[in-house]
PDB file of C-alpha atoms in Angstrom:
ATOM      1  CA  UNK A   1      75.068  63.791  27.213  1.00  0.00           C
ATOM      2  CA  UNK A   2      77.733  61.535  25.857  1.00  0.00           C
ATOM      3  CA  UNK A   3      77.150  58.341  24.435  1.00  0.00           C
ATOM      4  CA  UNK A   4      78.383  55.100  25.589  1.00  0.00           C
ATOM      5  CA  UNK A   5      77.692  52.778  22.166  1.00  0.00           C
ATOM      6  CA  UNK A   6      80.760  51.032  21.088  1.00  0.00           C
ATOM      7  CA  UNK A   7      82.471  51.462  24.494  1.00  0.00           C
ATOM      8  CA  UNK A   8      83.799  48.520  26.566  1.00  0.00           C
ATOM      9  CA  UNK A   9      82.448  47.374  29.736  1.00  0.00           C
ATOM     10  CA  UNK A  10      83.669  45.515  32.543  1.00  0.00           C
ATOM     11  CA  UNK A  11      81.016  44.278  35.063  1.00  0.00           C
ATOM     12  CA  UNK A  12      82.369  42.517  37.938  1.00  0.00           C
ATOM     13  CA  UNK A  13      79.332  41.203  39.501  1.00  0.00           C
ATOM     14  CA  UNK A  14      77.642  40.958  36.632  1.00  0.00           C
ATOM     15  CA  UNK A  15      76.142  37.724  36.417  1.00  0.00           C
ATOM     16  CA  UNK A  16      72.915  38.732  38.348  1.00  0.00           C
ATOM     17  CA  UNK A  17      71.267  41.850  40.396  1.00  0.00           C
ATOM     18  CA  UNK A  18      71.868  45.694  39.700  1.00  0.00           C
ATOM     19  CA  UNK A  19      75.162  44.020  37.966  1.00  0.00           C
ATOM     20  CA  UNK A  20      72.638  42.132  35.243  1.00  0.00           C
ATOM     21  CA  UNK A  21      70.855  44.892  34.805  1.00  0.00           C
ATOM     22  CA  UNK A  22      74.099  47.389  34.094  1.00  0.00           C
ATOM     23  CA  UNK A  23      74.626  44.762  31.876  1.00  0.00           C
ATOM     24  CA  UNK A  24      71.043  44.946  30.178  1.00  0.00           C
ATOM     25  CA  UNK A  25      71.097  49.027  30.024  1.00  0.00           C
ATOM     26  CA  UNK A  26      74.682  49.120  28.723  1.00  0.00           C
ATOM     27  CA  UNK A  27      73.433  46.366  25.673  1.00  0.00           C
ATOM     28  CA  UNK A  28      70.777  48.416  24.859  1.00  0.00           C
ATOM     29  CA  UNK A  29      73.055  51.454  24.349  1.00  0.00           C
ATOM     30  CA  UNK A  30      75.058  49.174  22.035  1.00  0.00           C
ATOM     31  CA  UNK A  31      78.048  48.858  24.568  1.00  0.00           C
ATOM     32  CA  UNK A  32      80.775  46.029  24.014  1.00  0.00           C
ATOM     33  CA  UNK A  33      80.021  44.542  27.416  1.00  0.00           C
ATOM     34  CA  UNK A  34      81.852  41.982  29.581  1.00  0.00           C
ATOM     35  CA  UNK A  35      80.703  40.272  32.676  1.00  0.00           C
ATOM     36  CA  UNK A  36      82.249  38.329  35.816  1.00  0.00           C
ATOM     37  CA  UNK A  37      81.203  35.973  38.078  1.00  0.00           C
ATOM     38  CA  UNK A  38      82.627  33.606  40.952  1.00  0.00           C
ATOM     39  CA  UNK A  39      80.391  31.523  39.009  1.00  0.00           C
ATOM     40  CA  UNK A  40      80.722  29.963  35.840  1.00  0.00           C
ATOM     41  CA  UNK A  41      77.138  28.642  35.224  1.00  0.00           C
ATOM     42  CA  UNK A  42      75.715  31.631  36.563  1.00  0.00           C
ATOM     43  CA  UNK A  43      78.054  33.762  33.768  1.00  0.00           C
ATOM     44  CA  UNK A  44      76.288  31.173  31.181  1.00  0.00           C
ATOM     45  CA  UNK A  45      72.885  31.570  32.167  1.00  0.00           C
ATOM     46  CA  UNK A  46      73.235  35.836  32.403  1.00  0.00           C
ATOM     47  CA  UNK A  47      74.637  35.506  28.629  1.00  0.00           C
ATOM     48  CA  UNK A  48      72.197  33.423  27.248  1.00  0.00           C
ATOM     49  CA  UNK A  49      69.438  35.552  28.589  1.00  0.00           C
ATOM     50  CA  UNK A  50      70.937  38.525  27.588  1.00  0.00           C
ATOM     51  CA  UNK A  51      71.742  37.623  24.266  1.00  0.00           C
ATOM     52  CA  UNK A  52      68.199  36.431  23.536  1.00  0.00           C
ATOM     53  CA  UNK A  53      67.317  40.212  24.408  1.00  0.00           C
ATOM     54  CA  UNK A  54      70.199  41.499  22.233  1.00  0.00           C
ATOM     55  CA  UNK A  55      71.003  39.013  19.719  1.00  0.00           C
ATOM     56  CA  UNK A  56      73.383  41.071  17.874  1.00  0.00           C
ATOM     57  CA  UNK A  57      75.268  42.293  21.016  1.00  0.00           C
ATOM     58  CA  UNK A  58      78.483  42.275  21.870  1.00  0.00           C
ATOM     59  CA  UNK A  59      78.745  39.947  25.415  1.00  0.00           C
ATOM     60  CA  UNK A  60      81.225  37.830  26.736  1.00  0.00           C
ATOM     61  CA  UNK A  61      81.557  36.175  30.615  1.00  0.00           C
ATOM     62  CA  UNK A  62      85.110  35.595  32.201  1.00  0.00           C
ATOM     63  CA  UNK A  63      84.832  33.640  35.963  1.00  0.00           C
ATOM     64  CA  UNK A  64      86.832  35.538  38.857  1.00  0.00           C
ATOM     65  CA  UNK A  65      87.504  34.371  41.934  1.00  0.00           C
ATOM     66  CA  UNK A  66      86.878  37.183  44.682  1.00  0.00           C
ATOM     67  CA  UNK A  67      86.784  35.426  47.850  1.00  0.00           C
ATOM     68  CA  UNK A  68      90.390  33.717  47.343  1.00  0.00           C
ATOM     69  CA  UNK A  69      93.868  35.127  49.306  1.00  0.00           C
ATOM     70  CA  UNK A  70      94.892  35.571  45.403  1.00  0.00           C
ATOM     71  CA  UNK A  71      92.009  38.000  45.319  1.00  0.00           C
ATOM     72  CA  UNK A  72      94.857  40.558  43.624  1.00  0.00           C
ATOM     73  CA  UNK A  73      95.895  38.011  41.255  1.00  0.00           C
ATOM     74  CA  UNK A  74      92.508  36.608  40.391  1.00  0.00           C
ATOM     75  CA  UNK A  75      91.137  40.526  39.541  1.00  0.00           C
ATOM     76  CA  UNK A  76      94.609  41.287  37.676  1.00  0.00           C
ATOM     77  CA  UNK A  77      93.995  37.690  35.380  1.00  0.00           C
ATOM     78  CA  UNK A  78      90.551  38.962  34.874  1.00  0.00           C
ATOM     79  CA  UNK A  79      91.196  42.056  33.566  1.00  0.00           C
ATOM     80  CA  UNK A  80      94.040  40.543  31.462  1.00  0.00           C
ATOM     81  CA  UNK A  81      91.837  38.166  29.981  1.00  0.00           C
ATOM     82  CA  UNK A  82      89.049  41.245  29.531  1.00  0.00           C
ATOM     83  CA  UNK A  83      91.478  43.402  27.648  1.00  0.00           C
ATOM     84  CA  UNK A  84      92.935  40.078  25.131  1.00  0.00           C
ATOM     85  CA  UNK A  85      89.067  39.456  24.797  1.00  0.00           C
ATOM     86  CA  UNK A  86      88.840  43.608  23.425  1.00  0.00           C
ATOM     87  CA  UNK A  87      91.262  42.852  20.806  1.00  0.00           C
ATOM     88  CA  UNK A  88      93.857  44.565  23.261  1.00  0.00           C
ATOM     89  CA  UNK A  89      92.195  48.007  23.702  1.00  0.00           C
ATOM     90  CA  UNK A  90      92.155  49.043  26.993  1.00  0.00           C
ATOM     91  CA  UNK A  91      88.548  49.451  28.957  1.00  0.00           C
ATOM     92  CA  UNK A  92      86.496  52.690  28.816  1.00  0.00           C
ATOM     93  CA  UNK A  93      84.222  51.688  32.062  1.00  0.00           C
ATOM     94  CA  UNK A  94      84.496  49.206  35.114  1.00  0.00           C
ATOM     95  CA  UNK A  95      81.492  48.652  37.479  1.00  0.00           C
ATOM     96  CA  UNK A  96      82.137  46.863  40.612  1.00  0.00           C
ATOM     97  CA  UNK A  97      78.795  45.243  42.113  1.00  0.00           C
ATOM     98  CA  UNK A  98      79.786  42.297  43.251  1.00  0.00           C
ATOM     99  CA  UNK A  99      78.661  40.649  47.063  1.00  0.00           C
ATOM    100  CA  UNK A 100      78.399  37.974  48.811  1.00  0.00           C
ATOM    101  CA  UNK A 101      75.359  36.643  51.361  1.00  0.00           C
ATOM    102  CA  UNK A 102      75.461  39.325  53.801  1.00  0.00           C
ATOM    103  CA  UNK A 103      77.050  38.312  56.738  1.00  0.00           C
ATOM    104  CA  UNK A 104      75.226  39.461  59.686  1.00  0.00           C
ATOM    105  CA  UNK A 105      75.718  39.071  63.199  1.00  0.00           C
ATOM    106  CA  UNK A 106      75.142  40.133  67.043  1.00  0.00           C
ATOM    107  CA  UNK A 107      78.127  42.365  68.351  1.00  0.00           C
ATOM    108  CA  UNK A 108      78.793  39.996  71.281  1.00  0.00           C
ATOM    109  CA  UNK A 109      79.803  36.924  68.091  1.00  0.00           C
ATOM    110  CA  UNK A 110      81.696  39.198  66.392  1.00  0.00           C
ATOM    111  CA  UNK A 111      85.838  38.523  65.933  1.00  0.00           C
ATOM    112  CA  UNK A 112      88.751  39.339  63.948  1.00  0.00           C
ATOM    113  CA  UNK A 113      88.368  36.312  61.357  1.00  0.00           C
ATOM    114  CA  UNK A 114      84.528  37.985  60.726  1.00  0.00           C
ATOM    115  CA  UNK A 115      85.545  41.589  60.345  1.00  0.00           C
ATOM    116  CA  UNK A 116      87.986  40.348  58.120  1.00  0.00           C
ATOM    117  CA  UNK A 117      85.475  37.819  55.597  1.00  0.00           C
ATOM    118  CA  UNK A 118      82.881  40.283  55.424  1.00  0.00           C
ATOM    119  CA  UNK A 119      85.216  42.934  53.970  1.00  0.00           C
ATOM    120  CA  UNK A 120      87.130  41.195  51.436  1.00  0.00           C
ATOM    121  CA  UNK A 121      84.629  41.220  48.708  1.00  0.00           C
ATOM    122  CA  UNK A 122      83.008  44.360  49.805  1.00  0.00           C
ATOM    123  CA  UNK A 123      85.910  46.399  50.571  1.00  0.00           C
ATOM    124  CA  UNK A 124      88.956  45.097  50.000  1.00  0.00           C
ATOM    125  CA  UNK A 125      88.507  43.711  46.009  1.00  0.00           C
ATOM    126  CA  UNK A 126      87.346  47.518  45.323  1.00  0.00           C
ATOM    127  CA  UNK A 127      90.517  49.053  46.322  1.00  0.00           C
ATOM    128  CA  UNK A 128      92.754  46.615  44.656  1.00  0.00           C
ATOM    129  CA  UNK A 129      90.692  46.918  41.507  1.00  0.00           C
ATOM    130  CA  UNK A 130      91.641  51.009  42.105  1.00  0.00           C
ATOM    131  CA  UNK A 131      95.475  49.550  42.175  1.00  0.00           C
ATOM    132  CA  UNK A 132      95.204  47.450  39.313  1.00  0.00           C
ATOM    133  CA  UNK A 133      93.226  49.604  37.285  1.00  0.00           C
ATOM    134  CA  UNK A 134      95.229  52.357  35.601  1.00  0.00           C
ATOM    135  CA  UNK A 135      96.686  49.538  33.445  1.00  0.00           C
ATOM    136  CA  UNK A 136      93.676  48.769  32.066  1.00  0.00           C
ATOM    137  CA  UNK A 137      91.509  51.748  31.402  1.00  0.00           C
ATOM    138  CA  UNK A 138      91.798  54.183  28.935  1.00  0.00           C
ATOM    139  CA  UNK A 139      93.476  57.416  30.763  1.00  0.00           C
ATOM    140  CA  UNK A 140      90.855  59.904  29.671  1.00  0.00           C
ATOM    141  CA  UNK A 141      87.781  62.097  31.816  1.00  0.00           C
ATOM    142  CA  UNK A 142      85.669  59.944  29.529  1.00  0.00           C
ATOM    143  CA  UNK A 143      86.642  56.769  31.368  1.00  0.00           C
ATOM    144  CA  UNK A 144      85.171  55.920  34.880  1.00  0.00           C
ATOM    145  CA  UNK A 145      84.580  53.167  37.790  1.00  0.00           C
ATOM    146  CA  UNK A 146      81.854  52.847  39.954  1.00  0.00           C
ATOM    147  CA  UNK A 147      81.765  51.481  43.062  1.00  0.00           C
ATOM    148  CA  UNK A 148      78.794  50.390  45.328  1.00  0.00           C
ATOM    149  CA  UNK A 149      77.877  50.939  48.748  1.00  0.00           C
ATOM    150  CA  UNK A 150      74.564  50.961  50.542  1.00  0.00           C
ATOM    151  CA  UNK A 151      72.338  53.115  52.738  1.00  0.00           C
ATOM    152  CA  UNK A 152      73.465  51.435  56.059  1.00  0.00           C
ATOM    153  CA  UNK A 153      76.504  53.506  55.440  1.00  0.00           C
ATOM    154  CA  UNK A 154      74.239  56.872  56.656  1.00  0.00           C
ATOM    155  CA  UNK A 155      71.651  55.081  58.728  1.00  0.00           C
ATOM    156  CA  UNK A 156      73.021  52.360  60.954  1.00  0.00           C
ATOM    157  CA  UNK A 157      71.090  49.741  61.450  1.00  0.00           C
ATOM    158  CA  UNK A 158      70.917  46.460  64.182  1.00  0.00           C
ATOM    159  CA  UNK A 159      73.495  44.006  63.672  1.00  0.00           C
ATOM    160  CA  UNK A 160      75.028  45.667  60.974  1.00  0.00           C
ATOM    161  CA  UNK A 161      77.955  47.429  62.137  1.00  0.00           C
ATOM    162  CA  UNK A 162      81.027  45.581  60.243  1.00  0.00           C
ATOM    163  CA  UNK A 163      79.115  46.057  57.039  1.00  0.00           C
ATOM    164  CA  UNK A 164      77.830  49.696  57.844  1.00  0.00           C
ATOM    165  CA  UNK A 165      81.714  50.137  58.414  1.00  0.00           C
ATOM    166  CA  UNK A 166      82.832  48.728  55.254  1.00  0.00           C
ATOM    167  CA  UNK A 167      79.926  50.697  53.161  1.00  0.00           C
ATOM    168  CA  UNK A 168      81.263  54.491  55.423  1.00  0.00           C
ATOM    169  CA  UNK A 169      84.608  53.422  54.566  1.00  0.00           C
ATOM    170  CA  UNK A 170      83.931  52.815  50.911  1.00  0.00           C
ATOM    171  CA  UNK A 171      82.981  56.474  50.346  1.00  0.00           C
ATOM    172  CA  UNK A 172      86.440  57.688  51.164  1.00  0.00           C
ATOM    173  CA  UNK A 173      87.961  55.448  49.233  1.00  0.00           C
ATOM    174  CA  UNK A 174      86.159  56.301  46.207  1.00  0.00           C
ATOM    175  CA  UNK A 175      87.219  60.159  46.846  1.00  0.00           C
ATOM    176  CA  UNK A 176      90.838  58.976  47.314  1.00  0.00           C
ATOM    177  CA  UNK A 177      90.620  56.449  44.009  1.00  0.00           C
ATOM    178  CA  UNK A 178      89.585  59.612  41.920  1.00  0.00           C
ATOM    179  CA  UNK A 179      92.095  61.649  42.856  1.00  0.00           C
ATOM    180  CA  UNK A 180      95.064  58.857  42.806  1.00  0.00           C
ATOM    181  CA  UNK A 181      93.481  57.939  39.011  1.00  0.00           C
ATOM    182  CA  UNK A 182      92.858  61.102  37.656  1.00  0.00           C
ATOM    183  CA  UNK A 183      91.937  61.889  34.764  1.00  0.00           C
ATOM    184  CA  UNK A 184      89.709  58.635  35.263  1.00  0.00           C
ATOM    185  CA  UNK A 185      86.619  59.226  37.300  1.00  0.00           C
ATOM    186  CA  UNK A 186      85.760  57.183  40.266  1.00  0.00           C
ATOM    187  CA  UNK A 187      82.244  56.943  41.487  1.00  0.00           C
ATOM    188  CA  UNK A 188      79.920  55.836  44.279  1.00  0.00           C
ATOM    189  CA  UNK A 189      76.305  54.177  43.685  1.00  0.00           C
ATOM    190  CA  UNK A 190      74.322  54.104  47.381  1.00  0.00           C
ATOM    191  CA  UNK A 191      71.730  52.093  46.896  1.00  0.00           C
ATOM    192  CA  UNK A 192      68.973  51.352  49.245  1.00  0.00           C
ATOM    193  CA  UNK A 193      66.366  48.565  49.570  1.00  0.00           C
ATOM    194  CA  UNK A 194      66.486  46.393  46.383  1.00  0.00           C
ATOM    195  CA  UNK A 195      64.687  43.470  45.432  1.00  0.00           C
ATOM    196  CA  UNK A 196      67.928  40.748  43.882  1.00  0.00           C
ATOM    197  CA  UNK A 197      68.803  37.806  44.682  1.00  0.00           C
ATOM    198  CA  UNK A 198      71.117  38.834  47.670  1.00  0.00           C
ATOM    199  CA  UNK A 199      67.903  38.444  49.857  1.00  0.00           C
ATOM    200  CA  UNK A 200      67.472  34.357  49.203  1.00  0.00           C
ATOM    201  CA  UNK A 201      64.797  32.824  47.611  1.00  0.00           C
ATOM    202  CA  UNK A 202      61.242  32.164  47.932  1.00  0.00           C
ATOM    203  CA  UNK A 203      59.509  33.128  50.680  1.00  0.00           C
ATOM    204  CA  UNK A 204      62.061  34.148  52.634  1.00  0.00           C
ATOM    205  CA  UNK A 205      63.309  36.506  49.844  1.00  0.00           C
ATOM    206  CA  UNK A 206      59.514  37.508  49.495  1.00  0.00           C
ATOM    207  CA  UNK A 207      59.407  38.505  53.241  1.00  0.00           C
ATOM    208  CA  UNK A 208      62.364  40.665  53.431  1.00  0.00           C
ATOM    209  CA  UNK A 209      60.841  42.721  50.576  1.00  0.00           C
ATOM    210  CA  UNK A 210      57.995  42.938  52.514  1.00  0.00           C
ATOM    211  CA  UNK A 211      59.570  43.952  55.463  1.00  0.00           C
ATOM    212  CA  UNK A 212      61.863  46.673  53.309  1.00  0.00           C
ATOM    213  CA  UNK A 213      58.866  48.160  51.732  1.00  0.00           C
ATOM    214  CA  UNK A 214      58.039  50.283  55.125  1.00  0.00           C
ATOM    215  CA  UNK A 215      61.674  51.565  54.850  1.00  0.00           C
ATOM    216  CA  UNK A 216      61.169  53.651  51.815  1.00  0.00           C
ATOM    217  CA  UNK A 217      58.941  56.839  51.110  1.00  0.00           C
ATOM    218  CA  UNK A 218      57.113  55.029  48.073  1.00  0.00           C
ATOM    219  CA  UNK A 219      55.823  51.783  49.698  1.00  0.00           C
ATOM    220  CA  UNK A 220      58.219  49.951  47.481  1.00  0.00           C
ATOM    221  CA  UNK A 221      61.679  48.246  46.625  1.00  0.00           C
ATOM    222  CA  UNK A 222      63.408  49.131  43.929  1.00  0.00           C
ATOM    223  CA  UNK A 223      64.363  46.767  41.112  1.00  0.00           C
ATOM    224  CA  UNK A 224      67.410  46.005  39.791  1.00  0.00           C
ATOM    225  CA  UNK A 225      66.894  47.484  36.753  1.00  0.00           C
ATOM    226  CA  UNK A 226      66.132  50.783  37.798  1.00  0.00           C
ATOM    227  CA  UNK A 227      69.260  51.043  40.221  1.00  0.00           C
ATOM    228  CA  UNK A 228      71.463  50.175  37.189  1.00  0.00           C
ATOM    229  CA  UNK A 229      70.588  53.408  35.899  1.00  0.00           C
ATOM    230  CA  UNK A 230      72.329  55.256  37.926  1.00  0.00           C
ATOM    231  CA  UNK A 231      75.488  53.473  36.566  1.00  0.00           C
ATOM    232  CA  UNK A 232      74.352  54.587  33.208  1.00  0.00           C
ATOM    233  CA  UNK A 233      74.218  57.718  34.183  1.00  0.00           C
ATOM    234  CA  UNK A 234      77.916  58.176  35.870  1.00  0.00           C
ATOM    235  CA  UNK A 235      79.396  56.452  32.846  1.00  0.00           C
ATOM    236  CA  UNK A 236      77.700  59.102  30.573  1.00  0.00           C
ATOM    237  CA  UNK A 237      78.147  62.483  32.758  1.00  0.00           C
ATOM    238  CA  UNK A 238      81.817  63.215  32.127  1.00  0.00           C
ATOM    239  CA  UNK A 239      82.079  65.960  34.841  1.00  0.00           C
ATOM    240  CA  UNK A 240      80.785  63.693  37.819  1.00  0.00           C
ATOM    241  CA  UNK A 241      83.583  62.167  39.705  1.00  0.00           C
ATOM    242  CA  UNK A 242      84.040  62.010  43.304  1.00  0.00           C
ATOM    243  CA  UNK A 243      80.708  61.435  43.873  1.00  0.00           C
ATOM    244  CA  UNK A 244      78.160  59.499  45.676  1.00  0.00           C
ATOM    245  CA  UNK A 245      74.674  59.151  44.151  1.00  0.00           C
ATOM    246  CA  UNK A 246      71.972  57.653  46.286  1.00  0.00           C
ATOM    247  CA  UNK A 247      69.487  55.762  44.816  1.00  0.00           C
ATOM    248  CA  UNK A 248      67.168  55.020  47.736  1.00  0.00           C
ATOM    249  CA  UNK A 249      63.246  55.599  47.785  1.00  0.00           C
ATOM    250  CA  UNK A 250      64.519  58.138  50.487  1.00  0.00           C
ATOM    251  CA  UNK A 251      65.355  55.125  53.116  1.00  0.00           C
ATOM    252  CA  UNK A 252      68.331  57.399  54.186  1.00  0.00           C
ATOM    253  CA  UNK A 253      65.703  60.263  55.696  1.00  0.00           C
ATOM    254  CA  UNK A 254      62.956  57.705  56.936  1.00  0.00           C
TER     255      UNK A 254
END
């Protein structure tokens, strides 16, 4: 399988989760990786970390404001300021991650003003990253973006239907995206329960985990680390594009 040393990364949603560890796989492999963040400390802290890990690898952190109406013009600056950062050559690879707290609410509370919030990041950034894009990555079947979605797209669960909407709706845009930006491939990571930060802290984060555990075949949640792989993976297989790959102790057939 092809190799992805020397190839440039972009990470949006980088900074922590299955983002920080694409970022950890990709340094291993000797990628030129760059990360992004709505938050600046939390860039700093990912790069120190992962440059005591890889102190001879190539890293850098650029802040990007997702949640903003100038979500268009905040991406575009970022990948600007990417591409001047990789002495002007364009990107081989961007992996979109990035979230926000999950909003979740009763039916009966929901309203336009929610729909709207709990897409922007989710759904919205994504497809204007697919707009922006073919300025910025190398035009080439070795070049690829990867999306992610989540199980609740295939199994719906309580409370959960503006995300489980945005998550369904993200599959056809990836299909779409990959045939608009051919030859670059445009992928689709499903992961299911995973234990990051997304969940809180402490004990609260401690007993969602628990509660996820009876959702998945192996008694477990997945870490971050292992999810990343699958992004590994896309970026390497040069004929997968299109595609969806679930990475979800088998949640989806519980």
């Amino acid at each position: 399988m092809p190799s992805i040393a020397d190839q440039s990364i972009l990470i949006i949603g980088g900074s922590s989760g299955i983002g920080l560890g694409v970022a950890h796989l990709a340094l291993a492999q000797k990628s030129r990786v760059f990360i992004s963040s709505s938050n600046q400390s939390r860039i700093s802290g990912a790069i120190e970390s992962l440059r005591k890990l890889y102190p001879d690898g190539a890293i850098e952190g650029f802040p990007c404001d997702l949640k903003s109406a100038d979500v268009e013009s905040n991406l575009e600056k970022l990948l600007i300021e990417v591409i001047t950062a990789n002495n002007g050559e364009l990107l081989n690879h961007v992996v979109f991650t990035a979230a926000d707290s999950l909003p979740i609410k009763p039916l009966s509370e929901v309203d336009l003003y929610f729909i709207r919030s709990a897409g922007q990041i989710r759904f919205m950034a994504p497809l204007l990253l697919g707009k922006l894009a073919p300025r910025f990555i190398k035009p080439s079947y070795e070049s690829s973006i990867t999306l992610t979605s989540g199980t609740v797209a295939r199994k719906p669960v309580l409370q959960w239907p503006v995300i489980s909407g945005y998550m369904s709706g993200l599959e056809g845009v990836t299909k779409s995206l990959a045939l608009e930006l051919k030859p670059i491939r445009v992928n689709l990571v499903m992961p299911g329960a995973v234990d990051t930060e997304l969940w809180g802290k402490g004990e609260t984060r401690r007993a969602t985990v628990e509660m996820m555990k009876s959702m998945t075949f192996q008694g477990r949640v997945a870490l971050a680390d292992e999810i990343a792989e699958a992004y590994i993976y896309i970026m390497r297989d040069t004929n997968v594009n299109g595609a969806t790959l679930n990475t979800d102790g088998g949640e989806a057939l519980h």
